[in-house]
Short mmCIF file of C-alpha atoms in Angstrom, two decimals:
data_model
loop_
_atom_site.label_atom_id
_atom_site.label_comp_id
_atom_site.label_asym_id
_atom_site.label_seq_id
_atom_site.Cartn_x
_atom_site.Cartn_y
_atom_site.Cartn_z
CA MET A 1 56.18 67.71 143.35
CA ALA A 2 57.99 64.30 141.84
CA ASP A 3 60.42 62.52 143.47
CA PRO A 4 63.80 63.19 141.26
CA GLY A 5 65.26 60.10 142.82
CA ILE A 6 62.66 58.05 141.41
CA ASP A 7 63.68 54.61 140.15
CA ILE A 8 63.60 53.77 136.20
CA ALA A 9 62.73 50.27 136.90
CA THR A 10 59.49 51.09 138.63
CA LEU A 11 58.46 52.58 135.33
CA THR A 12 55.96 51.33 132.78
CA PRO A 13 57.05 50.24 129.31
CA ASP A 14 55.45 53.37 128.12
CA GLN A 15 56.65 55.78 130.56
CA GLN A 16 60.29 54.79 130.07
CA ALA A 17 59.75 54.90 126.20
CA ALA A 18 58.36 58.47 126.73
CA LEU A 19 61.45 58.87 129.10
CA GLN A 20 63.79 57.89 126.05
CA GLN A 21 62.47 59.82 123.39
CA TYR A 22 62.54 63.01 125.68
CA THR A 23 66.24 62.54 126.73
CA ALA A 24 67.05 61.71 123.10
CA VAL A 25 65.55 65.13 122.03
CA THR A 26 66.60 67.29 124.86
CA ASP A 27 70.04 65.92 126.29
CA GLN A 28 68.69 66.00 129.63
CA GLN A 29 69.37 63.55 132.50
CA ALA A 30 66.78 61.06 133.83
CA ASP A 31 66.75 62.71 137.43
CA GLN A 32 65.51 66.01 135.96
CA ALA A 33 63.63 64.54 133.06
CA ILE A 34 61.04 62.18 134.84
CA PRO A 35 59.68 65.14 137.05
CA ILE A 36 58.65 67.44 133.91
CA LEU A 37 57.37 64.14 132.21
CA GLN A 38 55.22 63.67 135.27
CA ARG A 39 54.27 67.05 135.37
CA SER A 40 53.25 66.72 131.59
CA GLN A 41 51.23 63.51 132.35
CA TRP A 42 54.08 61.48 130.33
CA ASN A 43 52.99 63.57 127.32
CA VAL A 44 56.46 63.93 125.52
CA ASN A 45 55.32 66.78 123.22
CA ILE A 46 53.99 68.56 126.21
CA ALA A 47 57.29 68.02 128.23
CA VAL A 48 59.17 69.15 125.04
CA THR A 49 57.60 72.39 124.64
CA ARG A 50 57.80 73.20 128.50
CA PHE A 51 61.74 72.16 128.27
CA PHE A 52 62.48 74.94 125.58
CA ASP A 53 59.47 77.53 125.82
CA GLY A 54 59.57 77.42 130.15
CA GLU A 55 56.83 75.70 131.81
CA PRO A 56 53.24 77.46 132.64
CA THR A 57 53.09 80.13 135.83
CA GLU A 58 50.23 77.47 136.94
CA ASP A 59 50.57 73.63 136.29
CA PRO A 60 46.83 72.42 135.25
CA VAL A 61 47.65 68.96 137.02
CA ALA A 62 48.99 70.73 140.24
CA ALA A 63 46.22 73.29 140.51
CA ALA A 64 43.76 70.58 140.72
CA ALA A 65 45.42 69.15 143.72
CA ALA A 66 46.46 72.43 145.36
CA ALA A 67 42.85 73.90 145.35
CA GLN A 68 42.31 71.93 148.63
CA GLU A 69 45.34 73.17 150.08
CA PRO A 70 46.52 76.49 151.39
CA ALA A 71 47.78 78.68 148.43
CA PRO A 72 51.70 78.21 148.24
CA PRO A 73 54.07 81.54 147.63
CA GLN A 74 53.09 82.79 144.18
CA ASP A 75 56.48 82.43 141.95
CA VAL A 76 58.08 85.27 141.19
CA ARG A 77 58.89 84.73 137.50
CA ARG A 78 56.40 85.48 134.83
CA GLN A 79 56.34 82.67 132.56
CA GLU A 80 54.98 83.48 129.20
CA THR A 81 55.63 82.60 125.74
CA LEU A 82 55.34 83.87 122.38
CA LEU A 83 51.73 83.46 122.10
CA ASN A 84 50.49 85.57 124.87
CA GLY A 85 52.99 88.41 124.58
CA PHE A 86 55.38 90.28 126.37
CA GLY A 87 53.69 93.15 128.69
CA GLY A 88 56.51 96.27 129.09
CA ALA A 89 55.09 96.69 132.54
CA SER A 90 56.89 93.48 134.04
CA ARG A 91 60.59 94.14 132.57
CA SER A 92 61.73 95.89 135.73
CA SER A 93 64.50 93.66 137.03
CA THR A 94 64.03 94.85 140.47
CA SER A 95 61.22 95.32 142.96
CA SER A 96 60.15 96.88 146.13
CA SER A 97 61.97 96.02 149.35
CA GLY A 98 60.92 92.36 150.66
CA ARG A 99 60.83 91.03 146.91
CA ARG A 100 63.04 88.69 145.55
CA VAL A 101 64.64 89.93 142.37
CA ARG A 102 62.33 89.30 139.07
CA ILE A 103 64.25 86.98 136.14
CA GLU A 104 62.37 87.82 132.84
CA PRO A 105 62.20 84.47 130.77
CA ALA A 106 63.74 84.54 127.37
CA PRO A 107 61.69 82.88 124.76
CA ARG A 108 62.60 80.35 122.31
CA VAL A 109 61.47 81.55 119.12
CA VAL A 110 61.32 79.64 115.89
CA PRO A 111 61.02 82.09 112.92
CA GLN A 112 58.18 81.64 110.54
CA PRO A 113 58.76 82.73 106.98
CA GLU A 114 56.98 85.78 106.03
CA GLY A 115 55.12 84.71 103.18
CA GLN A 116 53.09 82.27 105.66
CA VAL A 117 52.63 85.11 108.20
CA THR A 118 48.70 85.50 108.12
CA THR A 119 46.61 88.40 109.81
CA GLN A 120 43.04 88.23 110.88
CA VAL A 121 41.00 90.90 109.00
CA PRO A 122 38.74 92.84 111.24
CA LEU A 123 35.25 92.64 111.43
CA VAL A 124 33.91 95.54 109.67
CA LEU A 125 36.14 94.93 106.38
CA ALA A 126 35.26 90.82 106.63
CA ILE A 127 31.42 92.24 106.49
CA PHE A 128 32.26 94.83 103.63
CA PHE A 129 34.35 92.52 101.53
CA ALA A 130 31.72 89.34 102.10
CA PRO A 131 29.91 90.10 98.58
CA PHE A 132 33.49 90.51 96.62
CA SER A 133 34.47 86.76 98.81
CA LEU A 134 31.19 84.96 97.54
CA VAL A 135 31.74 86.22 93.85
CA TYR A 136 35.58 85.18 93.82
CA SER A 137 34.23 81.87 95.62
CA LEU A 138 31.84 81.29 92.66
CA PHE A 139 34.33 82.36 89.78
CA ALA A 140 36.92 79.71 91.41
CA LYS A 141 34.28 76.81 91.60
CA GLY A 142 33.08 77.59 88.12
CA PHE A 143 36.62 78.02 86.64
CA ARG A 144 37.53 74.56 88.39
CA PHE A 145 34.28 73.03 86.94
CA LEU A 146 35.54 74.62 83.27
CA GLY A 147 39.09 72.85 83.99
CA TRP A 148 37.15 69.57 84.69
CA ILE A 149 35.47 69.61 81.43
CA PHE A 150 37.85 70.97 79.29
CA PRO A 151 41.58 69.88 81.03
CA PHE A 152 43.51 72.04 78.34
CA LEU A 153 42.42 75.53 79.88
CA PRO A 154 44.39 74.57 83.33
CA ARG A 155 47.81 73.87 81.49
CA ALA A 156 47.59 76.80 79.16
CA TRP A 157 46.88 79.31 82.34
CA GLY A 158 49.67 77.54 83.89
CA ARG A 159 52.11 78.20 81.19
CA VAL A 160 50.92 81.75 80.96
CA THR A 161 51.39 82.54 84.42
CA ALA A 162 54.46 80.22 85.32
CA ASN A 163 57.05 83.00 84.02
CA ASN A 164 56.19 85.25 87.01
CA ILE A 165 55.77 82.80 89.73
CA ASN A 166 59.59 82.59 90.44
CA THR A 167 60.55 86.46 89.87
CA PRO A 168 62.16 88.33 92.43
CA ALA A 169 59.41 90.79 92.95
CA SER A 170 56.88 88.26 94.06
CA GLN A 171 59.33 86.71 96.34
CA ARG A 172 60.23 89.75 98.18
CA SER A 173 58.66 91.41 101.28
CA ALA A 174 57.10 94.22 102.48
CA SER A 175 60.63 95.44 103.43
CA GLY A 176 62.00 94.84 100.33
CA ARG A 177 64.31 91.91 101.88
CA ARG A 178 63.85 88.43 100.22
CA PRO A 179 63.16 85.92 103.17
CA LEU A 180 65.55 83.07 103.75
CA ASN A 181 66.14 80.43 106.00
CA PRO A 182 67.84 80.98 109.45
CA ARG A 183 71.42 80.10 108.12
CA ASP A 184 71.12 81.88 104.94
CA THR A 185 70.00 85.36 107.38
CA ALA A 186 72.78 84.87 109.52
CA ALA A 187 75.09 84.73 106.76
CA ARG A 188 73.85 87.64 104.60
CA PHE A 189 73.68 89.68 107.78
CA ILE A 190 77.47 89.09 108.28
CA ARG A 191 77.83 89.87 104.81
CA GLU A 192 75.95 93.13 104.85
CA PHE A 193 77.82 93.67 108.09
CA GLU A 194 81.00 93.50 106.79
CA GLU A 195 80.18 95.59 103.70
CA GLU A 196 78.90 98.23 105.82
CA TYR A 197 81.39 98.70 108.87
CA GLY A 198 84.44 96.71 107.19
CA SER A 199 86.78 93.49 108.37
CA HIS A 200 86.35 92.58 112.41
CA ASN A 201 86.91 90.19 114.76
CA LEU A 202 83.19 89.72 116.33
CA PRO A 203 82.54 85.86 116.41
CA PHE A 204 78.64 86.21 115.41
CA PHE A 205 76.95 82.95 115.68
CA GLU A 206 76.13 81.76 111.97
CA SER A 207 72.90 79.88 112.21
CA GLY A 208 69.37 80.67 113.76
CA TYR A 209 68.74 82.36 117.22
CA ALA A 210 66.88 79.15 118.18
CA GLN A 211 69.80 77.28 117.48
CA ALA A 212 71.89 79.38 119.47
CA PHE A 213 69.53 79.06 122.06
CA ASP A 214 69.23 75.98 122.32
CA LEU A 215 73.38 75.42 122.28
CA ALA A 216 73.55 77.98 125.28
CA LYS A 217 71.20 76.18 127.30
CA LYS A 218 72.87 72.65 126.45
CA ASN A 219 76.55 74.13 127.03
CA LEU A 220 75.29 76.49 130.03
CA GLN A 221 76.96 79.65 127.95
CA PHE A 222 75.70 83.17 127.89
CA LEU A 223 73.80 83.97 124.76
CA LEU A 224 74.47 87.93 123.74
CA VAL A 225 71.74 88.83 121.32
CA VAL A 226 72.51 92.24 119.11
CA LEU A 227 69.45 93.77 117.54
CA ILE A 228 69.84 96.43 115.18
CA SER A 229 67.77 98.42 112.66
CA PRO A 230 69.42 100.45 110.00
CA GLU A 231 66.54 103.41 110.09
CA HIS A 232 67.68 104.39 113.64
CA ASP A 233 70.62 106.99 113.53
CA GLU A 234 72.19 105.62 116.39
CA THR A 235 72.58 102.36 115.28
CA ALA A 236 76.10 103.00 112.99
CA GLY A 237 77.64 104.96 116.33
CA PHE A 238 77.01 102.00 118.52
CA ILE A 239 78.57 99.52 115.99
CA ARG A 240 81.44 101.51 115.65
CA ASP A 241 81.96 103.03 118.77
CA THR A 242 80.85 100.31 120.87
CA LEU A 243 80.14 97.34 119.50
CA LEU A 244 83.43 97.36 117.36
CA ALA A 245 85.41 98.59 120.35
CA PRO A 246 88.70 96.64 120.76
CA GLU A 247 88.16 96.17 124.62
CA VAL A 248 84.51 95.06 123.72
CA VAL A 249 85.70 92.64 121.21
CA ASP A 250 87.92 90.81 123.34
CA PHE A 251 85.74 90.79 126.07
CA ILE A 252 83.22 88.86 123.54
CA ARG A 253 85.89 86.62 122.27
CA ASN A 254 87.26 85.50 126.01
CA PRO A 255 86.74 81.90 126.05
CA ASP A 256 86.50 82.60 129.88
CA ASN A 257 83.29 84.33 129.50
CA ASN A 258 81.54 81.78 127.52
CA ILE A 259 79.50 84.22 125.44
CA ILE A 260 77.42 83.26 121.92
CA LEU A 261 76.79 86.24 120.16
CA TRP A 262 73.89 86.33 117.59
CA ALA A 263 72.98 89.72 115.89
CA GLY A 264 70.25 90.33 113.53
CA ASN A 265 68.53 93.12 111.36
CA VAL A 266 65.20 93.64 112.42
CA HIS A 267 64.18 93.90 108.98
CA ASP A 268 64.43 90.42 108.45
CA ALA A 269 61.96 87.90 109.94
CA GLU A 270 63.87 86.27 112.65
CA ALA A 271 65.01 89.26 113.93
CA TYR A 272 61.54 91.21 113.82
CA GLN A 273 60.14 88.13 115.65
CA VAL A 274 62.98 87.89 118.34
CA SER A 275 62.76 91.65 118.90
CA SER A 276 59.16 91.51 119.45
CA ALA A 277 59.41 88.27 121.67
CA LEU A 278 61.81 90.30 124.03
CA SER A 279 59.88 93.22 123.70
CA CYS A 280 62.36 95.78 122.41
CA THR A 281 61.45 99.18 122.16
CA LYS A 282 64.52 101.11 121.70
CA PHE A 283 67.58 100.21 118.76
CA PRO A 284 70.02 99.18 118.90
CA PHE A 285 69.22 96.45 121.89
CA THR A 286 71.39 94.01 123.58
CA GLY A 287 70.29 91.38 125.79
CA LEU A 288 72.04 88.70 127.52
CA ILE A 289 70.42 85.41 128.15
CA VAL A 290 71.75 82.56 130.38
CA HIS A 291 70.09 79.68 132.07
CA THR A 292 68.60 80.26 135.56
CA PRO A 293 68.68 76.43 137.32
CA GLN A 294 67.27 78.71 140.41
CA VAL A 295 63.99 78.96 138.39
CA SER A 296 63.88 75.27 136.90
CA SER A 297 66.22 73.08 135.35
CA THR A 298 65.17 74.31 132.29
CA ALA A 299 64.46 77.93 132.40
CA MET A 300 66.57 80.12 130.26
CA GLY A 301 66.17 84.26 131.47
CA ILE A 302 67.33 87.72 130.45
CA ALA A 303 69.84 88.35 132.64
CA THR A 304 70.25 92.48 131.43
CA ARG A 305 69.03 94.92 128.76
CA ILE A 306 70.98 97.56 127.03
CA ALA A 307 69.05 99.58 125.13
CA GLY A 308 70.51 102.63 122.68
CA PRO A 309 74.18 103.83 122.56
CA VAL A 310 76.46 103.23 125.85
CA ALA A 311 79.94 103.67 126.20
CA PRO A 312 82.16 100.61 125.84
CA ALA A 313 83.32 100.44 129.35
CA GLN A 314 79.63 101.10 130.64
CA TYR A 315 78.59 98.16 128.08
CA ILE A 316 81.24 95.75 129.31
CA SER A 317 80.72 96.73 133.03
CA LYS A 318 76.61 95.74 132.72
CA LEU A 319 77.32 92.38 131.20
CA ARG A 320 80.23 91.65 133.63
CA ALA A 321 77.53 92.54 136.68
CA ALA A 322 74.96 90.48 134.85
CA MET A 323 77.32 87.67 134.28
CA GLN A 324 78.73 87.54 137.76
CA THR A 325 75.20 87.09 139.08
CA HIS A 326 74.47 84.23 137.46
CA THR A 327 78.04 82.61 137.41
CA GLU A 328 77.79 80.84 140.72
CA PRO A 329 74.45 79.06 139.76
CA LEU A 330 75.79 77.91 136.55
CA ASN A 331 78.76 76.54 138.43
CA ARG A 332 76.79 74.32 140.78
CA VAL A 333 74.85 73.37 137.76
CA ARG A 334 78.37 72.34 135.57
CA ASN A 335 79.42 70.59 138.97
CA GLN A 336 76.50 68.43 138.85
CA ARG A 337 76.76 67.68 135.22
CA ALA A 338 80.52 66.72 135.75
CA GLU A 339 79.43 64.68 138.47
CA GLN A 340 76.85 62.71 136.58
CA GLN A 341 79.03 62.43 133.63
CA ALA A 342 81.95 61.33 135.50
CA THR A 343 78.89 58.83 137.35
CA ARG A 344 78.08 58.08 133.78
CA ASN A 345 81.64 57.06 132.58
CA ILE A 346 82.33 54.78 135.93
CA ARG A 347 79.10 53.30 134.69
CA GLU A 348 80.20 52.69 131.11
CA GLN A 349 83.46 51.56 132.19
CA GLN A 350 82.05 49.01 134.43
CA ASN A 351 79.39 47.84 131.79
CA SER A 352 82.57 47.67 129.41
CA ALA A 353 84.43 45.67 131.97
CA TYR A 354 81.81 43.12 132.57
CA GLU A 355 81.02 42.93 128.69
CA ARG A 356 84.84 41.82 128.43
CA SER A 357 84.68 39.71 131.04
CA LEU A 358 81.21 38.21 130.08
CA ALA A 359 83.02 37.77 126.33
CA ALA A 360 86.27 36.32 127.98
CA ASP A 361 83.77 33.61 129.54
CA ARG A 362 82.27 33.09 126.36
CA GLU A 363 85.47 32.54 124.85
CA LYS A 364 86.78 30.27 127.37
CA ALA A 365 83.31 28.22 127.17
CA ARG A 366 83.67 28.01 123.54
CA LYS A 367 87.17 26.46 123.64
CA LYS A 368 86.26 24.34 126.33
CA LYS A 369 83.21 23.36 124.07
CA GLU A 370 85.39 22.90 120.81
CA GLU A 371 88.37 21.09 122.64
CA ALA A 372 85.76 18.76 124.16
CA GLU A 373 84.43 17.91 121.05
CA ARG A 374 87.70 17.80 119.38
CA LYS A 375 88.57 15.05 122.14
CA ALA A 376 85.47 13.35 121.23
CA GLN A 377 85.89 13.16 117.75
CA GLU A 378 89.27 11.57 118.28
CA GLU A 379 87.94 9.12 120.48
CA LYS A 380 85.41 8.21 117.73
CA GLN A 381 88.14 8.41 115.22
CA ALA A 382 90.45 6.29 117.36
CA LEU A 383 87.37 3.65 117.89
CA GLN A 384 86.63 3.59 114.31
CA ARG A 385 90.27 3.02 113.41
CA GLU A 386 90.37 0.32 116.17
CA GLN A 387 86.98 -1.35 115.10
CA ALA A 388 88.33 -1.34 111.54
CA ALA A 389 91.80 -2.97 112.31
CA GLU A 390 89.78 -6.01 114.37
CA ARG A 391 87.47 -6.24 111.69
CA TYR A 392 90.16 -6.30 109.15
CA ALA A 393 92.49 -8.95 111.24
CA ARG A 394 89.40 -11.24 112.04
CA ASP A 395 88.73 -10.79 108.01
CA LEU A 396 92.31 -11.60 107.01
CA LYS A 397 92.14 -14.59 109.32
CA GLN A 398 89.13 -16.14 107.89
CA TRP A 399 90.56 -15.20 104.02
CA ARG A 400 93.71 -17.09 105.03
CA ARG A 401 91.91 -19.97 106.08
CA TRP A 402 89.49 -20.03 103.21
CA ARG A 403 92.39 -19.43 100.67
CA ALA A 404 94.33 -22.04 102.17
CA SER A 405 91.67 -24.70 101.86
CA THR A 406 91.81 -24.08 98.12
CA LEU A 407 95.44 -24.31 97.65
CA ALA A 408 96.32 -27.84 95.49
CA ALA A 409 98.27 -30.36 97.82
CA GLU A 410 102.08 -30.56 97.35
CA PRO A 411 102.73 -32.79 94.13
CA VAL A 412 104.68 -36.04 95.18
CA ALA A 413 108.19 -35.76 93.71
CA ALA A 414 108.37 -38.51 90.55
CA PRO A 415 110.56 -38.63 87.84
CA ASP A 416 108.02 -38.66 85.41
CA LYS A 417 106.11 -35.93 86.75
CA ASP A 418 106.70 -32.24 85.80
CA VAL A 419 106.67 -30.17 89.14
CA VAL A 420 108.28 -27.12 90.34
CA ARG A 421 110.64 -26.45 93.22
CA ILE A 422 110.57 -23.78 95.36
CA SER A 423 112.75 -22.36 98.52
CA LEU A 424 111.58 -19.63 100.45
CA ARG A 425 113.09 -17.82 103.12
CA MET A 426 110.15 -16.50 105.47
CA PRO A 427 110.07 -13.03 107.33
CA ASN A 428 111.29 -15.03 110.33
CA ALA A 429 114.18 -16.60 108.65
CA GLU A 430 112.71 -19.82 108.64
CA ARG A 431 113.54 -22.02 105.15
CA VAL A 432 110.62 -23.84 103.50
CA VAL A 433 111.05 -25.78 100.49
CA ARG A 434 107.62 -26.40 98.68
CA ARG A 435 106.63 -28.58 95.51
CA PHE A 436 104.09 -27.00 93.01
CA GLU A 437 102.40 -28.24 89.91
CA SER A 438 104.12 -26.72 86.89
CA ASP A 439 100.92 -25.25 85.68
CA ALA A 440 100.58 -23.39 89.17
CA LEU A 441 99.91 -19.44 88.77
CA ILE A 442 102.23 -16.94 90.78
CA GLU A 443 99.70 -16.21 92.93
CA ASP A 444 99.61 -19.68 94.40
CA LEU A 445 102.75 -19.02 95.42
CA TYR A 446 102.26 -16.20 97.38
CA ALA A 447 98.75 -17.60 98.55
CA PHE A 448 101.17 -20.35 100.18
CA VAL A 449 103.38 -18.03 101.52
CA GLU A 450 100.07 -15.80 102.86
CA CYS A 451 98.64 -18.92 104.46
CA TYR A 452 101.65 -20.78 105.70
CA ASP A 453 100.47 -20.73 109.25
CA PHE A 454 97.42 -22.57 108.36
CA LEU A 455 99.41 -25.05 106.00
CA LYS A 456 101.89 -26.55 108.73
CA PRO A 457 101.58 -29.87 110.09
CA ARG A 458 99.03 -29.58 113.07
CA GLU A 459 101.88 -30.59 115.59
CA GLU A 460 104.28 -27.43 114.22
CA GLN A 461 101.23 -24.64 114.63
CA GLU A 462 101.83 -22.43 117.29
CA GLU A 463 99.17 -21.00 119.21
CA GLU A 464 96.61 -21.77 116.26
CA GLU A 465 93.05 -22.82 116.98
CA ASP A 466 92.12 -26.10 116.12
CA VAL A 467 89.73 -25.04 112.97
CA ASP A 468 88.75 -27.23 110.08
CA VAL A 469 89.70 -25.11 107.13
CA SER A 470 87.79 -27.44 104.74
CA ASN A 471 84.42 -25.53 105.21
CA VAL A 472 85.78 -22.01 105.87
CA GLU A 473 83.92 -19.51 103.31
CA LYS A 474 85.56 -16.50 101.66
CA PRO A 475 84.71 -13.22 103.94
CA GLU A 476 82.10 -11.30 101.84
CA GLY A 477 83.07 -7.48 101.05
CA PHE A 478 86.89 -8.30 101.75
CA VAL A 479 89.46 -7.48 99.14
CA HIS A 480 92.77 -8.72 99.99
CA GLU A 481 96.21 -7.42 99.20
CA TYR A 482 99.67 -8.96 99.60
CA LYS A 483 101.99 -7.24 101.92
CA PHE A 484 104.61 -8.93 100.67
CA LEU A 485 107.21 -9.47 97.74
CA LEU A 486 108.76 -12.54 96.71
CA VAL A 487 112.75 -11.53 95.72
CA SER A 488 115.43 -13.26 94.03
CA PRO A 489 118.53 -12.47 95.85
CA MET A 490 121.09 -13.03 93.21
CA PRO A 491 120.53 -11.30 90.83
CA ARG A 492 117.84 -9.26 92.64
CA GLU A 493 114.85 -9.70 90.82
CA VAL A 494 111.10 -9.18 91.97
CA TYR A 495 108.23 -11.36 91.25
CA ASP A 496 105.24 -9.40 91.41
CA VAL A 497 101.73 -11.14 91.67
CA GLN A 498 100.48 -8.23 89.58
CA THR A 499 102.13 -9.21 86.50
CA GLY A 500 100.39 -12.60 86.69
CA GLY A 501 101.91 -16.10 84.73
CA THR A 502 102.82 -19.26 85.80
CA ILE A 503 105.50 -20.37 88.45
CA LYS A 504 107.39 -22.41 85.82
CA GLU A 505 107.24 -19.67 83.25
CA ARG A 506 108.34 -16.73 85.45
CA ILE A 507 110.70 -18.81 87.81
CA GLY A 508 111.68 -22.01 86.40
CA ARG A 509 111.60 -25.25 87.62
CA SER A 510 113.30 -24.18 90.76
CA GLY A 511 114.33 -21.08 92.17
CA ASN A 512 115.59 -19.46 95.47
CA LEU A 513 113.41 -16.51 97.16
CA ILE A 514 113.15 -14.11 99.98
CA VAL A 515 109.87 -12.96 101.58
CA GLU A 516 110.22 -9.18 102.05
CA ARG A 517 107.75 -7.17 103.96
CA LEU A 518 106.04 -3.87 102.59
CA HIS A 519 104.88 -1.07 104.81
CA LEU A 520 106.75 -3.15 107.94
CA GLU A 521 106.85 0.38 109.90
CA GLU A 522 102.83 0.59 109.62
CA GLU A 523 102.18 -3.09 110.04
CA GLU A 524 104.18 -2.65 113.73
CA GLU A 525 102.21 0.58 114.50
CA ASP A 526 99.25 -0.97 113.84
CA GLU A 527 99.82 -4.41 115.33
CA ASP A 528 100.87 -2.00 118.49
CA GLU A 529 97.21 -0.23 118.17
CA VAL A 530 95.51 -3.49 118.30
CA ASP A 531 97.60 -4.63 121.15
CA GLU A 532 96.80 -1.99 123.21
#
C-alpha cells in the first residue's frame, strides 16, 4: 500500500506531471491520487479508468508482490465493469452469519450510439456467407477500380444515393426510436413523460447517466436511477401511484437528502445499456447509487434495488434505510474534504499574503531605486550646471581681457579733435567719464563698460591678477552677451547694442548714461551657486 503522506517534492518530474494531469481530470486530492497512480504504475489512463470504473479485484502489480506472502483476507466487494458483465447470483445484499455486508459496485456507463453497436457473427453463419462475402469484396474492389478509371461514376452514384442517406427511416433503430446524444435523450424522455403523465415536480437530471454519476461522486450525493419500460403493464401504475406520489416527490426534492434523480426509457440506447450494466431483470426498476469510501476512495456502489411496483411508504422506507446506512461514511468524507479545503484556503491565503508582501517589497525596492536614480540624476545635473557656470565664468573673464585689449585708447582732449564725452554711472554707483572717437561704435561703449575692471589704472584694480591683457586670445566657441543696458535718465531712452551705429549718431557729442543690469536676480543666484 502506498504511503498517502508521501511528499510531492520527492516525486520525479514525470510523476509530478502525471499527478497534475490526473487531479485535473478527477478533481481528487493529492494524498488520495498518489496511491492510485502508484498502483497504476503512474499511468494516467489506467488511473483515470480505475477512478471511474473502480479498481480490479486483484491488482497485477500487487499480485506479484503478494505471491511470496500469505494470502490476505479476500475483499468481499465484487469489482466488475461493463466489459465482463454482472452475474445475478452476486447481487445479494446480505450474506450468511460471520460475513460482512457485500456492496455491489455501480458501473459508470458511457453510452455507445446504436448505429455503432456491432455484434459478432456466429461461426456457422460466417462459413455459410463466406462465398457471398468474397463475391461482395471482389465486386467492391472492381467498382473502386472502375471509379479510378472513370472518375465520373462515383460522383453520379453519389448524387443518386445522396437523397436517401439522411432520411428518418435510415436513422431509426430497431425499436423505432431515433438515437440521440445523452442530453437530447434526457430531454426527449422528460417531454414524453410530461405528455403521458402530465405536469409534475420531479427534478429529473437533464443530461446523461455518466454526467449524473460523476456529479454524485464529486458532490457526495445519492444518485437515484429509475428505469421504465413502456411494454410492462406495471409501469403506468408505478409512476402514477408511487413515483408521482406527493410524499415521494417531497422526499426526492428535499435538499437534506442530496438526491440526483436520473430516469430513462429502456427503448433508448443509453437507458438500455444502463439496465444491462445494473443487471435489471424486472421493470420498473429503481437503484440508489452512492459513493462507498469504506471500499475505496473512488468506489461507487449500489446501496439498494427496488424492482417492480411498491407502495409509496415502502418505497421511501427502503430508500431512507439505505441512505442512513451510508450517511455516516459520507459525512466523514465531507469532513475530510472540508478540512482539506480549509487547509487549502489557509495555504492560498498564506501564499496570497506572501505574494502581497513580496509585491510590497518589490515596490519599495523599485521606489528606492528610482529615488536613488533621481538623486544621482539631480547631482549629475547640478555638477553639469556648476561646471558650465565655471566654464562660462572662465570664458567670460578671458573674453573681457581679450576685448579690453582691442579697445582703442582714450583720445586726448584737444580743440581741433572731434571726440565724444560720455559720463557713465556704474551699477556700484561709481561715476566714470570716458572720451571716445567720434566714429566709435555703440558696441565699443558697451565693451568699455563690460571690461572696465581691466581698464582701470593699475593702482585702482582691486583683487585683480597681474596679467598682461595685450596677448590674450578670444576664447574659442564662446558667444558673449551683454547683460546690461545703457539708459538715458531724462528723458528715458534705451541705447541697445543690437541697433548698432556710432556713439555720436545715437547719443551725440556728450551724454549721461546709467548702466542697468538685466536678470539681476538670476545673476545673484548663479553667483551664489558658484560660491557654494
